[in-house]
Each structure stands twice: as structure tokens, then as C-alpha cells.
XYZ file of N, CA and C in Angstrom:
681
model
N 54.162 161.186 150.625
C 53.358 160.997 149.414
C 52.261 159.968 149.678
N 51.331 160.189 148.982
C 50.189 159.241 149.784
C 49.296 159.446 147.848
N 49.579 158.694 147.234
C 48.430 158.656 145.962
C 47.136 157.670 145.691
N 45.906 158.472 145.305
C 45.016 158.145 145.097
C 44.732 157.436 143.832
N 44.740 156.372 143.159
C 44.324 156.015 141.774
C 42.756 155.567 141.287
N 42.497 155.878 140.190
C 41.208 155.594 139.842
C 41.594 155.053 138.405
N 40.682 154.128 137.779
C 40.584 153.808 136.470
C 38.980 153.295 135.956
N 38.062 153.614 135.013
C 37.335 152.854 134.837
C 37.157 153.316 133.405
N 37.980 153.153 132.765
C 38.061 152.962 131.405
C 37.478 151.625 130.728
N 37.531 150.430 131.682
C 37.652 149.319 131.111
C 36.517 149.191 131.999
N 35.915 147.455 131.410
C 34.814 147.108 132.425
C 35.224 147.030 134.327
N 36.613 147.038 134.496
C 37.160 147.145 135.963
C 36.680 148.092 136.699
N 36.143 148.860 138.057
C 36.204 149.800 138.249
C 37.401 149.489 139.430
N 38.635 149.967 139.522
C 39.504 149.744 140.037
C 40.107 151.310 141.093
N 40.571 150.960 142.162
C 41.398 151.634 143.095
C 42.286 151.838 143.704
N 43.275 152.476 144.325
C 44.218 151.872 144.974
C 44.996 153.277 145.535
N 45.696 153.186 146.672
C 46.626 153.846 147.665
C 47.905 153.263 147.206
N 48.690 154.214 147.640
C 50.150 153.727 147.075
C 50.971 154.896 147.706
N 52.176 154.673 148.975
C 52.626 155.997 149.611
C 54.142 156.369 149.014
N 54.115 155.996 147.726
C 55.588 156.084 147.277
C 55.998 155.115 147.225
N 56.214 153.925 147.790
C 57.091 152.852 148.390
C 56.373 151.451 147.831
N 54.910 151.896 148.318
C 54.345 150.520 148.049
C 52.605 150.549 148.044
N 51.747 149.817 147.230
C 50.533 149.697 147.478
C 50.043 149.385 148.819
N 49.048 150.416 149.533
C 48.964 149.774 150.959
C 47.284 149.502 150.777
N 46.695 149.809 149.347
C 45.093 148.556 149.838
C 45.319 149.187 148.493
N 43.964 148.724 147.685
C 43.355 148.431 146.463
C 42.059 147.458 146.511
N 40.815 147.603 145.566
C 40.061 147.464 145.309
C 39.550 147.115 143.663
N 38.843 146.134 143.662
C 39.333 145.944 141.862
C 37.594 145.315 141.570
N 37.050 145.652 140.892
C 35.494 145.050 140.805
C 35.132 145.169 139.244
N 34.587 144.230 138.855
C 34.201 144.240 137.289
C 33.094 144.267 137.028
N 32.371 144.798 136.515
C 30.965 145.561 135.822
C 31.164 146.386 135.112
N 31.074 145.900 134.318
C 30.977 147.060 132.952
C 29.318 148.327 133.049
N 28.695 147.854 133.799
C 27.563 148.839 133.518
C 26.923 149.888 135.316
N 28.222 149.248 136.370
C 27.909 150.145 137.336
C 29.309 150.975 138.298
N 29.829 151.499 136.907
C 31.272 152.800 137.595
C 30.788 153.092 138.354
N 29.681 154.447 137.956
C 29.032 155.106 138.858
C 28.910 155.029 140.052
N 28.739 153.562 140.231
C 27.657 153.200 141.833
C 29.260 152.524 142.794
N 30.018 151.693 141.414
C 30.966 151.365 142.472
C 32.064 152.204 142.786
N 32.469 153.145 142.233
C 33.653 153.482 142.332
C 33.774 154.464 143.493
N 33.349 155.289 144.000
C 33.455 156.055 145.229
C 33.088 154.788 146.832
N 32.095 154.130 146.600
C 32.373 152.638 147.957
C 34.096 152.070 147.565
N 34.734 152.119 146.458
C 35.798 151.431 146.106
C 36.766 152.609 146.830
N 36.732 153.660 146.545
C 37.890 154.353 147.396
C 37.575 154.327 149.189
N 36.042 154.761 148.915
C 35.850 154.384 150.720
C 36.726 153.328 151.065
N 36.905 151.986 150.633
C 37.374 150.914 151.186
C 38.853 150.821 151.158
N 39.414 151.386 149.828
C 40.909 151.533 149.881
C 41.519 152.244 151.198
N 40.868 153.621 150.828
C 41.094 154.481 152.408
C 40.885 153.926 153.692
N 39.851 153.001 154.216
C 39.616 152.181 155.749
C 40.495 151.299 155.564
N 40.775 150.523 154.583
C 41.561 149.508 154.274
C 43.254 150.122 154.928
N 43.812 151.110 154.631
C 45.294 151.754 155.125
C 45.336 152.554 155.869
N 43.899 152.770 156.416
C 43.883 153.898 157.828
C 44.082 155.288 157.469
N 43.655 155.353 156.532
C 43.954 156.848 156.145
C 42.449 157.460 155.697
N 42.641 158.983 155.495
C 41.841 159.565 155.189
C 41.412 160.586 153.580
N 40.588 161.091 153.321
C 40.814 161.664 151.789
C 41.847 162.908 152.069
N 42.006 163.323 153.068
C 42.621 164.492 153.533
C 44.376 164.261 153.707
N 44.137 163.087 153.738
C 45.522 162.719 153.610
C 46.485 162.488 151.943
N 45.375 162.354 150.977
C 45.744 162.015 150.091
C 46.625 163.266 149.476
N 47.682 163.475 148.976
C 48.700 164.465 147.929
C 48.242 164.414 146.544
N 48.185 163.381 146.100
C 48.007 163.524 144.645
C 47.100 162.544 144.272
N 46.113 162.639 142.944
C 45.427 161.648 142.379
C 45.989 161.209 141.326
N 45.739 159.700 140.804
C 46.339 159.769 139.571
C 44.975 159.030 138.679
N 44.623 159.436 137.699
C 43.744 159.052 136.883
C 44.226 158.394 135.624
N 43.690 156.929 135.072
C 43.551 156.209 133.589
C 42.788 157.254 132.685
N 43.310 157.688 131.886
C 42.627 158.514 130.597
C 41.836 157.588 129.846
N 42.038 156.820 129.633
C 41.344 155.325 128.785
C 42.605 154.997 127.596
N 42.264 155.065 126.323
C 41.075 155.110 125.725
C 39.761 153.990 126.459
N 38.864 154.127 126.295
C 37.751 153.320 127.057
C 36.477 154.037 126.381
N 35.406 153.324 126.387
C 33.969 153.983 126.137
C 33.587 155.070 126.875
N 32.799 156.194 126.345
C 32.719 157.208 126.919
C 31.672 157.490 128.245
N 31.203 156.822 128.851
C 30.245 157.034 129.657
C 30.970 156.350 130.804
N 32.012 155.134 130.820
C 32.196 154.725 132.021
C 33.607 155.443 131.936
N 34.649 156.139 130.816
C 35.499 156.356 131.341
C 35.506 157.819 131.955
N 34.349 158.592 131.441
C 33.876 159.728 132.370
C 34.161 159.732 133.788
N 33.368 158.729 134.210
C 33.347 158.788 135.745
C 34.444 158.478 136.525
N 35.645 157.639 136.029
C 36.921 158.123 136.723
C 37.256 159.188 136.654
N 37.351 159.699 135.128
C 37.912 161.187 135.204
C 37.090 162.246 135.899
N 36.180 162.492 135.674
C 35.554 163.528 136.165
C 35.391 163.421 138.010
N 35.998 162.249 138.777
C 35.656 162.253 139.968
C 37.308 162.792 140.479
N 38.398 162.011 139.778
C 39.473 162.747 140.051
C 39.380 163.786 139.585
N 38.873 164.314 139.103
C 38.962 166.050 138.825
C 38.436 166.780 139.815
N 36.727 166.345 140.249
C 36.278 166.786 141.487
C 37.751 167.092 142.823
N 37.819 165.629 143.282
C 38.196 165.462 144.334
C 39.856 166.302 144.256
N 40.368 166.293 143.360
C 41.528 167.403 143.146
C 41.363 168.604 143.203
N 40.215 169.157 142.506
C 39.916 170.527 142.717
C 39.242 170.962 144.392
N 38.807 170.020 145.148
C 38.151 169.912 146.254
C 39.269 169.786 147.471
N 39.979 169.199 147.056
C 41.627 169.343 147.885
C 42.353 170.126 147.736
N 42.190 170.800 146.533
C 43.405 171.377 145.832
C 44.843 170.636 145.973
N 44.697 169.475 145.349
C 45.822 168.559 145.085
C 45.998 168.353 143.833
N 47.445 167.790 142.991
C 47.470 167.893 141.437
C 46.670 166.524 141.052
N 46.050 166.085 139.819
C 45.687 165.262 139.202
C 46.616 165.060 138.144
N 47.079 163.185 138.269
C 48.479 162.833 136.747
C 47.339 162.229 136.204
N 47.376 162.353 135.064
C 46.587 161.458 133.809
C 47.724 160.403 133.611
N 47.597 159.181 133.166
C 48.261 158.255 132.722
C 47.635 157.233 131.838
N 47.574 156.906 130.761
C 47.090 155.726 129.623
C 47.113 155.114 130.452
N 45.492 154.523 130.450
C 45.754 153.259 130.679
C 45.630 151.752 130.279
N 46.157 151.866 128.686
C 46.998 150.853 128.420
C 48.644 150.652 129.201
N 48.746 152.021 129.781
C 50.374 151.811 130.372
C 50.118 151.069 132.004
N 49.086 151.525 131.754
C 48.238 150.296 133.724
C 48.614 149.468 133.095
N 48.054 148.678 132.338
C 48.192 147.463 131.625
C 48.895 146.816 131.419
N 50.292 147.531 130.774
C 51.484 146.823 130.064
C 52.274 146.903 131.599
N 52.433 147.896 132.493
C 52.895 148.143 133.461
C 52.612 146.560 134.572
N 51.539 146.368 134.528
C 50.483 145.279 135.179
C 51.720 143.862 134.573
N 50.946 143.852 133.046
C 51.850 142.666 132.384
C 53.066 142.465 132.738
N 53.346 143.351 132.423
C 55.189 143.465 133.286
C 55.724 142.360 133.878
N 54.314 142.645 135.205
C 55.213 142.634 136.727
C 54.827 141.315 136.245
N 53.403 140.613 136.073
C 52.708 139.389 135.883
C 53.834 138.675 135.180
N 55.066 138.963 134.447
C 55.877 138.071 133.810
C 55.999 138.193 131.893
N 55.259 139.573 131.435
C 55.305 139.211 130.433
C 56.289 140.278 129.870
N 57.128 140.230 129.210
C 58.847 140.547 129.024
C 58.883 140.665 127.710
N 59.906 141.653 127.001
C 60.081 142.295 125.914
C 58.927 142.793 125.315
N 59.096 143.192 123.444
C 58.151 143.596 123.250
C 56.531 142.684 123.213
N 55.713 143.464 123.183
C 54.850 143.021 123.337
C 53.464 144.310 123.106
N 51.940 143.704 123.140
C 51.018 144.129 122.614
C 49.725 144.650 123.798
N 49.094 145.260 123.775
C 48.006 145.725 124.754
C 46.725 145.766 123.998
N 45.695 145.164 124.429
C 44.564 145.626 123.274
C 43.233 144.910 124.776
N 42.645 146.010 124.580
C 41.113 146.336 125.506
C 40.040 146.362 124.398
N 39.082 145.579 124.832
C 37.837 145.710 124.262
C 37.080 147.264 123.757
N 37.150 147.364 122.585
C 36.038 148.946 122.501
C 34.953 148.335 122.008
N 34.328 147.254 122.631
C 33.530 146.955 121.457
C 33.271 147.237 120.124
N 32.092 147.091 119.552
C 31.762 147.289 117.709
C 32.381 146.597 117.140
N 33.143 145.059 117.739
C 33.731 144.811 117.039
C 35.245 144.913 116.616
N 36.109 146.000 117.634
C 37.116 147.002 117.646
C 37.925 146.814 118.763
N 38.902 146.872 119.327
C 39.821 146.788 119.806
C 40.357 148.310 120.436
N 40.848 148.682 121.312
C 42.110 149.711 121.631
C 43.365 149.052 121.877
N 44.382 149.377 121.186
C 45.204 148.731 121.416
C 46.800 149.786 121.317
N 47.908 149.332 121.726
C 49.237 149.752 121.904
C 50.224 148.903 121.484
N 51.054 148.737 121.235
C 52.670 148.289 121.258
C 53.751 148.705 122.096
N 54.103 148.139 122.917
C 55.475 148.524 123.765
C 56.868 147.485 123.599
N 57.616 148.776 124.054
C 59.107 147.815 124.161
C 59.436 147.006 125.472
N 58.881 147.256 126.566
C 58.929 146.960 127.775
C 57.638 147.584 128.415
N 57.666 147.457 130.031
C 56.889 147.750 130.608
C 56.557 149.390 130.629
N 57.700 150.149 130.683
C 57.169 151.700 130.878
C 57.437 152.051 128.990
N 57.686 151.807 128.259
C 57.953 152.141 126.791
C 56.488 151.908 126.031
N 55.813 152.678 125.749
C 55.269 152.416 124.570
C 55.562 152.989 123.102
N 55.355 152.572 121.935
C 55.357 152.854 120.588
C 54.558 153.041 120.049
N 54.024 154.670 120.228
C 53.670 155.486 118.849
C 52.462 155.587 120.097
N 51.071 156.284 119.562
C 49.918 156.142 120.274
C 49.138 155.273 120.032
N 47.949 154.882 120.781
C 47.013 154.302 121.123
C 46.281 154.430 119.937
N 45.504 152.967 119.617
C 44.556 153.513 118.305
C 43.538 152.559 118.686
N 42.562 152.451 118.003
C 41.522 151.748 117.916
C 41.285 151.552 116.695
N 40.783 149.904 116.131
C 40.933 149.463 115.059
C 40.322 148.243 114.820
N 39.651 147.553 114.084
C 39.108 146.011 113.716
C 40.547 145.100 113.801
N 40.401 143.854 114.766
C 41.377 143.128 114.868
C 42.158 142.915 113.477
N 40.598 142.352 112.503
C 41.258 141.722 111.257
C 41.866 142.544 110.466
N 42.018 144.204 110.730
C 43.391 145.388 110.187
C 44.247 145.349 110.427
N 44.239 144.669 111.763
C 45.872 144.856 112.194
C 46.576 143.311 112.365
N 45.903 141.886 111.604
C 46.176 141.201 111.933
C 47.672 141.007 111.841
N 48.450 141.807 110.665
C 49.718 140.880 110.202
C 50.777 142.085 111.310
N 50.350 142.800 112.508
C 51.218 143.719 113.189
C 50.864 143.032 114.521
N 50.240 141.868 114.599
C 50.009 141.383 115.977
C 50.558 140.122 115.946
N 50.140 139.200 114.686
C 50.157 138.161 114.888
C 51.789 137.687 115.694
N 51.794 136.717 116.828
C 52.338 135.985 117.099
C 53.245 136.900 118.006
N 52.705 138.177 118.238
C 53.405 139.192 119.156
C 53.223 139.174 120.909
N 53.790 138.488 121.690
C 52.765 138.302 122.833
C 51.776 139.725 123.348
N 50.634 139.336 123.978
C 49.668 140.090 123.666
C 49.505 140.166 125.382
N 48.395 141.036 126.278
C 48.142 141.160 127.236
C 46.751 142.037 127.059
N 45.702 141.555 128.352
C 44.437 142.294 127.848
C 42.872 141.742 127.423
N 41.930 142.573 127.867
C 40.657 141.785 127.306
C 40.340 141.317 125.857
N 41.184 142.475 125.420
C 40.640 143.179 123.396
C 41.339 141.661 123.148
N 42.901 141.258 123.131
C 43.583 140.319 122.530
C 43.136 139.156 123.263
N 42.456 138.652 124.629
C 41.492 137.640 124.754
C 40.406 137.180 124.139
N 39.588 138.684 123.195
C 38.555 138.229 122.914
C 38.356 138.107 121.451
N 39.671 138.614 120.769
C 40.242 137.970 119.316
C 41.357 137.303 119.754
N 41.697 136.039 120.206
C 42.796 135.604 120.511
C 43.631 134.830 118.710
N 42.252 134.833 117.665
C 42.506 134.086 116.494
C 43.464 135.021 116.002
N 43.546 136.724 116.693
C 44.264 137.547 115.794
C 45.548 137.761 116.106
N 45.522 138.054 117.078
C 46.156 138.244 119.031
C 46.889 136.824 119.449
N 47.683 136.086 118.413
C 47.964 134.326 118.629
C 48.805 133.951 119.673
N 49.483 135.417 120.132
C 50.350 135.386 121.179
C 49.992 135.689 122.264
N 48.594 135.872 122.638
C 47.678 136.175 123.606
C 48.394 135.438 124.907
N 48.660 135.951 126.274
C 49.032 135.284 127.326
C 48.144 135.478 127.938
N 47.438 134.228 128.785
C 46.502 134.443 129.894
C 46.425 134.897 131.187
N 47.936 134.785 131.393
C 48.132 134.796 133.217
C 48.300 136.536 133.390
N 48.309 137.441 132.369
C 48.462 138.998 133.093
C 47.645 139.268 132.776
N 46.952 140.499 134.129
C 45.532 141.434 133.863
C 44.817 141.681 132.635
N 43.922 141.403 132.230
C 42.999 141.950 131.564
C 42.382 143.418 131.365
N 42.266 143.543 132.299
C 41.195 145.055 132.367
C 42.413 145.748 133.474
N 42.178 146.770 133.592
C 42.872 148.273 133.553
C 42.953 147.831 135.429
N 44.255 147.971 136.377
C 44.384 147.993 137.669
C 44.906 149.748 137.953
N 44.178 149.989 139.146
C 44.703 151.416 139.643
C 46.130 151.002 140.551
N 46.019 150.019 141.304
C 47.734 149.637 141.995
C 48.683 149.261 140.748
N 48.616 149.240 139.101
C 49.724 149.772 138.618
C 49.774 150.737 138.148
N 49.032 151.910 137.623
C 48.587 152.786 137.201
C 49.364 153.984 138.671
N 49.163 153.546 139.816
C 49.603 154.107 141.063
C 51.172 153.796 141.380
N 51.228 152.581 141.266
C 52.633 152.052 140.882
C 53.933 152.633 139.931
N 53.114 152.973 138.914
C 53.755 153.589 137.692
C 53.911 155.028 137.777
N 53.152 155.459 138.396
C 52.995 157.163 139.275
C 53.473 157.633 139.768
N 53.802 156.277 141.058
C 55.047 157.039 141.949
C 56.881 156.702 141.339
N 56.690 155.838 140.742
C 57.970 155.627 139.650
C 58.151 156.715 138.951
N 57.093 157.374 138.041
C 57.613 158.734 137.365
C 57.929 159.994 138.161
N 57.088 159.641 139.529
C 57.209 161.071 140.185
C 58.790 160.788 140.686
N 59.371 159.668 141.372
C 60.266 159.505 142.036
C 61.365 160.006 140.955
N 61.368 159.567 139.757
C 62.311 159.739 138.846
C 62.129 161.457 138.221
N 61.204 162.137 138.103
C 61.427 163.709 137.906
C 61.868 164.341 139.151
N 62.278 164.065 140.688
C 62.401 164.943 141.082
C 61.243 165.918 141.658
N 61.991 166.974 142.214
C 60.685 168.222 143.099
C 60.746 168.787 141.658
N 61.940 169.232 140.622
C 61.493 170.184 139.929
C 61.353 169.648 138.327
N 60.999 168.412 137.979
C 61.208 167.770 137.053
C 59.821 167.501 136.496
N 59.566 167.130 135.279
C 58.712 166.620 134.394
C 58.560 165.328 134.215
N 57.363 164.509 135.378
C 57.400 163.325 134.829
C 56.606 162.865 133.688
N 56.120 163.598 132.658
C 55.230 162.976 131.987
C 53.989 162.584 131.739
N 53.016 163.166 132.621
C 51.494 162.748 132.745
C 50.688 163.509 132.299
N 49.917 162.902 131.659
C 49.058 163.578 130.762
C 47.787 164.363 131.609
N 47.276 165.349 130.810
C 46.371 165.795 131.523
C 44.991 165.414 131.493
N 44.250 165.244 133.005
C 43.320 164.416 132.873
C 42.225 164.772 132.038
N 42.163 164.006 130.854
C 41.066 164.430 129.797
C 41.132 163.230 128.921
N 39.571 162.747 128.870
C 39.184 161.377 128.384
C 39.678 161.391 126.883
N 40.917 160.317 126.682
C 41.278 159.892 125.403
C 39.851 159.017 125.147
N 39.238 159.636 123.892
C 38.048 158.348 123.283
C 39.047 157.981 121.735
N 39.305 158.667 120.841
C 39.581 157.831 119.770
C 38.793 157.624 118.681
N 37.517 158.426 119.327
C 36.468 158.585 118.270
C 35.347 158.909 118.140
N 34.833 159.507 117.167
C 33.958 160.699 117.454
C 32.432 160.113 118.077
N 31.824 161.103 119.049
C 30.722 160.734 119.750
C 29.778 160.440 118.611
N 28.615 159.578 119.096
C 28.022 159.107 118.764
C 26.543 159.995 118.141
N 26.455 160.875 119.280
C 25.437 161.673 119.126
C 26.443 163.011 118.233
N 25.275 163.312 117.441
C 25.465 164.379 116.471
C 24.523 165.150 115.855
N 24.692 166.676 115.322
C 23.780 167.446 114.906
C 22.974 166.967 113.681
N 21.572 166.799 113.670
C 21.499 166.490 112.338
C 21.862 167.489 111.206
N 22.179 166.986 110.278
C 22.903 168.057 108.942
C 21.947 168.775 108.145
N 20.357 168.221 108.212
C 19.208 168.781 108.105
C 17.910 169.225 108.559
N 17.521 170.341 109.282
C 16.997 170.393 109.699
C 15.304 170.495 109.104
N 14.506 169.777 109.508
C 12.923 170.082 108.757
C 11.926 171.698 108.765
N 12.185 172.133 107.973
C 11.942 173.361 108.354
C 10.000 173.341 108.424
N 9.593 174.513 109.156
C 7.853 174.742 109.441
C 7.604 175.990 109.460
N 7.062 176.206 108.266
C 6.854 177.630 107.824
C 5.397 178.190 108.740
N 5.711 178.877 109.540
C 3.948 179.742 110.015
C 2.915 179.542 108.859
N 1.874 179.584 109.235
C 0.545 179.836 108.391
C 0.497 181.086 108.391
């Protein structure tokens, strides 16, 4: 097993190899405004980094987001390429579950909260019981809605850093933004646990947004009658 991860849901554009057993490189870079440009030099380097090749890779695993729609495109749509170009499977996986998965390991224990920046003001956020458990789906929401379901809940994440007034249980020391070595981590844990003929659970790769695009038909059109 040899897996490929991508995430750039979040301002991270993140990478990582992982052969079943263990992360053998990763790549992690923050810019929110150049996926595009970094994220294929980011697998180049994972791959030189463990001596391996794209040809070697079995499976990809892709962050669905939720995330803004233009940077979380370009993870997905490159693991889609490069799967269909191998003909290897692509796992979708939340990646708020990178996240809480991440928190985890970083030390942060029982339940607890996930919340990523959507900008506007807004949050994406989750609830889990542990590291692989989450509760209910992913939503996006104004901190000050959900204050009395957070407060004092430990928190993990950019969204609950950057309302920490809401988010009071905010911990600093686990990841912020979205890692592909747990997202890859968490991958080969589900695969190991379904088995050759089993169902681990991964969603299919297709960008969770959470809310409707921005661009839209106008509802009236100006009409121009010939002379």
C-alpha cells in the first residue's frame, strides 16, 4: 500500500505518503491564495522525499473540505485527475476528520470541537466524541449562533482560534489548518480495519461547500425588442 494524500480545503496546501504503517514524507505550506501553484511541487517533494514514484502510488486519498470553493477545487479535482490517470481508487475523507484526527494525536482527548475559518464572518465547524467519531455533520454557521454549543468545549482549529471569545476552550498546541499525514493516517486505519472485502467509509471525492455559489442567474432578464 503506498497512499497519496492531498488537502487544500483550508489555507494549508498539504501532502503526504503513508505505506500503511507509517508517514514516510509530507509537505505542509500555508497560503491561502496559491493551491494551484503549490500543490503539485508539494507532491513532487513528498514523492523524492521517500524514493518513490507516482507509479507507485495504490490509492489517493482526498479532504472534501468543507473549505471555500476555488481552493478546495484544486485538491479535489487533481486527485481525481491523477486517479483516473492511474486508474487507482480515490477515498474522500472530511477534512475536519484530518483535523480532529491531527488533534488527537497533538493531545487533545474526549469530546471536543473542530471549527475552520469560512470566512464572512462564519466558521465550519464539527463536534466529535474522540478522534475518529464525529457527531452529526459538518455545518457552517456565525460563531455568535452557536455560542452556548461551544462554549467551554475544548476546541481545535483556525475557525475556534479566530473566535476564541466563542470557542473559550480553544487549545493552541493542535493543528490548525487541515494536514494530509492525518487525513493519510486516518486512511490507512479505515482501510486496515475494512479488510480486502469491507467498507471503510469514504466519501466520494466531491467538494462538500455548505453553501450555495456565489455566482447566480439573474432572476430578470432586460429584455430588447428589434426596431
Amino acid at each position: 500500500m503506498l497512499l497519496l494524500a492531498l488537502d487544500t480545503a483550508t489555507p494549508a496546501v498539504t501532502a503526504a505518503l503513508h505505506d500503511g504503517g507509517r508517514v514516510l514524507a509530507a509537505a505542509d505550506e500555508v497560503d491561502a491564495r496559491r493551491h494551484g501553484e503549490l500543490l503539485l511541487p508539494a507532491v513532487d517533494r513528498v514523492l523524492a522525499e521517500a524514493g518513490a514514484e507516482l507509479g507507485d502510488v495504490t490509492g489517493i486519498v482526498v479532504g472534501t473540505g468543507p473549505g471555500p470553493y476555488t481552493g478546495l477545487r484544486v485538491g479535489l479535482m487533481t486527485a481525481v485527475t491523477v486517479g483516473a490517470a492511474r486508474d487507482i481508487p480515490v477515498h474522500g475523507l472530511c477534512t475536519l476528520d484530518g483535523i480532529a484526527y491531527a488533534a488527537a494525536g497533538a493531545g487533545l482527548d474526549g469530546p471536543f470541537v473542530v471549527a475552520t475559518d469560512a470566512r464572512r464572518k462564519e466558521v465550519y465547524w464539527a463536534r466529535y466524541a474522540d478522534a475518529r467519531t464525529r457527531l452529526g455533520e459538518p455545518a457552517v454557521d456565525r460563531p455568535a449562533d452557536i455560542a452556548e454549543l461551544v462554549a467551554d468545549v475544548p476546541a481545535a482549529g483556525a475557525g475556534a482560534r479566530l473566535y476564541a471569545d466563542v470557542f473559550t476552550g480553544f487549545r493552541p498546541g493542535p493543528p490548525e489548518h487541515a494536514s494530509a499525514a492525518a487525513l493519510a493516517a486516518l486512511a490507512a486505519e479505515k482501510l486496515a480495519a475494512a479488510g480486502d472485502d469491507g467498507d471503510a467509509g469514504f466519501l466520494p471525492p466531491l467538494p462538500l461547500y455548505l453553501r450555495r455559489p456565489d455566482a447566480r442567474v439573474p432572476a430578470n432578464y432586460k429584455v430588447v425588442l428589434p426596431r
